[in-house]
Amino acid sequence: MNILELKDISMIYGQVRALSNVCLSVGQGEWLAIMGPSGSGKTTMMNIIGCMDKPSSGSVLLDGEELSKLTPSELTAIRRDKIGLIFQQFHLITYLTALENVMVAQYYHSMTDEKEALLALERVGLADRAKHLPSQLSGGEQQRVCIARALINYPRLILADEPTGNLDETNERIVLNILRGLHDAGTTIIVVTHDPEVAFEADRTVYLEHGRVADVVKKIEGTAAACASEAQDLVYAAKA
Amino acid sequence: MNKRAFFIKMLASSLARRKSRMFSALCAIAIGGTVLLGMMSISYDIPRQMGREFRSYGANMVLVASGDKALLDIEDADRAVALIPPDALVGATPYRYEMVRVNMQGYTVAGTVFEGAKKTRPYWNVTGEWPQKDDDILIGSDIAEFTGLAPGDAIAITGRGTGGARFSRDMTVSGTVRSGGVEDEFIFMSLPVMEGMFGGTGGAEAVEVSIAGTEAELDAIASLIRQNVPEVSASLVRRVTQSEAAVLSKLQALVILVSLIVLVLTMICVATTMMTVVMERRREIGLKKAIGAENRSIAAEFLGEGVLLGGAGGILGAAFGFVFAHAVCVSVFGRGIIIDWRLLPLTVLVSIAVTVSACLWPVRRAVEVEPALVLRGE
């Protein structure tokens, strides 16, 4: 069963076609990576999937709901209830502690629960940093707080925009392990990335170019290295 | 931490995070509150403060005998005066008028109590001395000019007393009166001396009363007198009371105008600060909307900050406002201000209302922020 279906999606900003007749389905529990060079339409696609923008044409079905027919308030409710967002730049609220940053998502969702928020931080290995402000955390720790915030309301879909883009190798591994754990637990994950290592973790990688799906690469068990290499080649090809 | 506590924690942390901006907004609100409470206190207290100052205009109420009686019984007048609040009563003076001749020239003589006249007619400009002895009189400046009389001169006053019998009495001019009014053509003598000359005791044609109070308060006193002492007819000297009311209303209008201008300036200052804060927090607002905040939640947070700022600024402003109002009253009127404690919560409420109003436009801009900007990295 598909949790997400994009049907003939186009997005036009003035004279610019950011997306052009994109079709894509994402199954429940699938981990999908979206790759492509800058300006290929990745962020536009994330905005549309994340209910933060509406396509110029085409339809988007998320968990069986047609997004183009929903009001802004209903789209907000979808984001709140069904989607967890992870950002490259973390976007933590600077004046709140790590724990409070997680509780913010609870606050807008329903009720705040400090114990549950602390458990979410425990899941990402940051229980002992709960009372620290973002400025007192490393980049990797901030990203893990961001992940804890994304998970706290048990979303059906995790949308991650370059989740390891600002991290060193060690923290990248930690974050990927967390995402892998979520995937193993059945959470659907869509990751926008430039990093073949991240794409390698995905069940499927969609390559965008000039607003179109240029290629789709499926992960084949036991051929991880080949898959990563293929993804890497696509990136190099795009850059060339 | 429940949802409400978390909301307050978010507001407090957000305000604490932007200390300098919030401090400037707080100062603006506190200054607005100070001027507002100061002006309201002064406006509220002006009638009391000015009431005493206005008494230099002279009496503002006249008591006469009701019905056809020519003379008002002084005892009835005393009963009426006793109904006036002592702290409002400046003075009450009886006047009785008769005709006399001086060197074959007819004049009006007024019998009065000079100590009372000093209070009810403080605008008299007396050259020489106020009468000290029974034979001492004051003459109006027009009479002094016409007759050439000066303080210290003796004059013979003639007239017809009880039963039409003629009398003649030598008196001494202790001083001359200049007021610019009819008094300049009158002779003033002690009421008991006049009663000795013309007969009749304990009566006066009118009793002039000077009361510190507004026109409405005077109307109430007059009504009280009419109800409780029917022998006395009390009426206001409208020329005086209306002049006072006009001055007071202009002063109060000025105070209201200044307060409004200050409140508008406060609103502009707070709105500018909050607009800057919204622009600085666009990414945070976008993030909150991206993770599911409704527009009303964003609005509630900014308006909540406005309420906290307005409340704190209002309390500060109220405290400084009392000091300000007291200082103004001491320097202008020479008396401290009477504080109306109801103005304290009113100032805080108005400060909150002004701050929240000033936040409305920035809040509108805040809810217009698109959540997508957090993904675009703007």
Tab-separated table of C-alpha atoms in Angstrom, chain B residues 63-201:
chain	number	residue	atom	x	y	z
B	63	LEU	CA	-28.380	82.554	49.744
B	64	VAL	CA	-31.500	84.761	49.906
B	65	ALA	CA	-34.784	84.506	51.734
B	66	SER	CA	-37.303	82.353	49.950
B	67	GLY	CA	-40.808	83.654	49.227
B	68	ASP	CA	-41.638	87.321	49.721
B	69	LYS	CA	-39.454	87.969	52.756
B	70	ALA	CA	-37.101	90.889	52.167
B	71	LEU	CA	-34.451	89.799	54.640
B	72	LEU	CA	-32.901	86.412	55.141
B	73	ASP	CA	-32.720	85.346	58.771
B	74	ILE	CA	-29.024	84.871	59.621
B	75	GLU	CA	-29.890	81.832	61.765
B	76	ASP	CA	-31.550	80.189	58.744
B	77	ALA	CA	-28.492	81.056	56.688
B	78	ASP	CA	-26.248	79.478	59.354
B	79	ARG	CA	-28.319	76.272	59.183
B	80	ALA	CA	-27.924	76.247	55.421
B	81	VAL	CA	-24.172	76.883	55.602
B	82	ALA	CA	-23.859	74.028	58.130
B	83	LEU	CA	-25.002	71.656	55.354
B	84	ILE	CA	-21.936	72.478	53.264
B	85	PRO	CA	-19.009	70.076	53.767
B	86	PRO	CA	-16.515	71.916	56.005
B	87	ASP	CA	-13.548	71.030	53.819
B	88	ALA	CA	-15.285	72.569	50.807
B	89	LEU	CA	-16.501	75.735	52.543
B	90	VAL	CA	-14.165	78.674	51.995
B	91	GLY	CA	-16.336	81.375	53.575
B	92	ALA	CA	-19.855	82.788	53.968
B	93	THR	CA	-20.579	86.511	54.307
B	94	PRO	CA	-23.908	88.314	54.896
B	95	TYR	CA	-24.734	91.561	53.102
B	96	ARG	CA	-27.437	94.092	53.921
B	97	TYR	CA	-27.943	97.157	51.765
B	98	GLU	CA	-29.328	100.607	52.774
B	99	MET	CA	-29.215	104.129	51.409
B	100	VAL	CA	-27.265	106.889	53.156
B	101	ARG	CA	-26.143	110.434	52.374
B	102	VAL	CA	-22.681	111.873	52.608
B	103	ASN	CA	-22.460	115.615	52.022
B	104	MET	CA	-26.018	115.560	50.601
B	105	GLN	CA	-24.988	112.922	48.056
B	106	GLY	CA	-26.817	109.567	48.160
B	107	TYR	CA	-24.844	106.320	48.296
B	108	THR	CA	-25.531	102.657	48.823
B	109	VAL	CA	-24.039	101.295	52.028
B	110	ALA	CA	-23.497	97.599	52.551
B	111	GLY	CA	-23.338	96.091	56.017
B	112	THR	CA	-21.177	93.008	56.182
B	113	VAL	CA	-18.739	90.991	58.257
B	114	PHE	CA	-15.313	92.049	57.077
B	115	GLU	CA	-13.506	88.852	58.123
B	116	GLY	CA	-15.924	86.917	55.922
B	117	ALA	CA	-15.601	89.387	53.051
B	118	LYS	CA	-11.851	88.815	52.974
B	119	LYS	CA	-12.614	85.153	52.114
B	120	THR	CA	-15.577	85.564	49.787
B	121	ARG	CA	-14.257	88.637	47.959
B	122	PRO	CA	-10.503	88.026	47.911
B	123	TYR	CA	-10.235	90.006	44.683
B	124	TRP	CA	-10.893	93.305	46.512
B	125	ASN	CA	-7.943	95.617	46.261
B	126	VAL	CA	-8.017	97.542	49.522
B	127	THR	CA	-5.875	100.644	49.861
B	128	GLY	CA	-5.327	101.617	53.476
B	129	GLU	CA	-6.597	99.235	56.138
B	130	TRP	CA	-9.490	96.871	56.559
B	131	PRO	CA	-11.907	98.227	59.230
B	132	GLN	CA	-10.799	97.326	62.754
B	133	LYS	CA	-13.188	99.427	64.864
B	134	ASP	CA	-16.964	99.869	64.753
B	135	ASP	CA	-16.692	103.342	63.235
B	136	ASP	CA	-14.330	102.275	60.490
B	137	ILE	CA	-15.685	101.968	56.962
B	138	LEU	CA	-14.435	101.126	53.478
B	139	ILE	CA	-15.450	103.288	50.548
B	140	GLY	CA	-15.448	102.341	46.897
B	141	SER	CA	-12.737	103.841	44.715
B	142	ASP	CA	-15.275	105.793	42.601
B	143	ILE	CA	-16.645	107.468	45.744
B	144	ALA	CA	-13.099	108.204	46.913
B	145	GLU	CA	-12.289	109.857	43.591
B	146	PHE	CA	-15.555	111.832	43.513
B	147	THR	CA	-15.384	113.060	47.098
B	148	GLY	CA	-11.618	113.291	47.450
B	149	LEU	CA	-11.769	111.160	50.568
B	150	ALA	CA	-8.720	109.133	51.529
B	151	PRO	CA	-7.899	106.578	54.231
B	152	GLY	CA	-7.905	108.246	57.639
B	153	ASP	CA	-10.472	110.930	56.682
B	154	ALA	CA	-13.620	111.371	58.755
B	155	ILE	CA	-17.047	111.583	57.158
B	156	ALA	CA	-20.536	112.107	58.474
B	157	ILE	CA	-23.103	109.585	57.336
B	158	THR	CA	-26.788	110.540	57.542
B	159	GLY	CA	-29.910	108.533	56.929
B	160	ARG	CA	-33.306	107.456	58.213
B	161	GLY	CA	-33.350	104.699	60.837
B	162	THR	CA	-36.143	102.764	62.539
B	163	GLY	CA	-39.469	104.582	62.324
B	164	GLY	CA	-38.063	107.088	59.829
B	165	ALA	CA	-36.021	108.916	62.454
B	166	ARG	CA	-33.036	110.746	61.010
B	167	PHE	CA	-29.559	109.921	62.261
B	168	SER	CA	-26.126	111.200	61.630
B	169	ARG	CA	-22.922	109.376	62.567
B	170	ASP	CA	-19.312	110.276	62.153
B	171	MET	CA	-17.264	107.468	60.657
B	172	THR	CA	-13.622	107.056	59.640
B	173	VAL	CA	-12.505	105.894	56.209
B	174	SER	CA	-10.004	103.124	56.993
B	175	GLY	CA	-9.475	102.194	53.356
B	176	THR	CA	-10.725	102.306	49.794
B	177	VAL	CA	-11.927	99.322	47.745
B	178	ARG	CA	-11.193	98.818	44.070
B	179	SER	CA	-12.623	95.755	42.351
B	180	GLY	CA	-13.614	97.017	38.935
B	181	GLY	CA	-17.202	96.151	39.805
B	182	VAL	CA	-20.171	97.752	41.569
B	183	GLU	CA	-18.264	97.669	44.865
B	184	ASP	CA	-16.356	100.741	43.622
B	185	GLU	CA	-19.551	102.750	44.167
B	186	PHE	CA	-20.447	101.316	47.591
B	187	ILE	CA	-19.677	102.140	51.182
B	188	PHE	CA	-18.984	99.135	53.413
B	189	MET	CA	-19.521	99.067	57.154
B	190	SER	CA	-19.843	96.452	59.877
B	191	LEU	CA	-23.258	94.739	59.832
B	192	PRO	CA	-23.865	95.181	63.607
B	193	VAL	CA	-23.101	98.918	63.245
B	194	MET	CA	-25.578	99.118	60.359
B	195	GLU	CA	-28.177	97.317	62.451
B	196	GLY	CA	-27.604	99.928	65.189
B	197	MET	CA	-28.267	102.716	62.666
B	198	PHE	CA	-31.147	101.273	60.674
B	199	GLY	CA	-32.711	98.909	63.182
B	200	GLY	CA	-33.560	95.225	62.650
B	201	THR	CA	-31.206	92.512	63.845
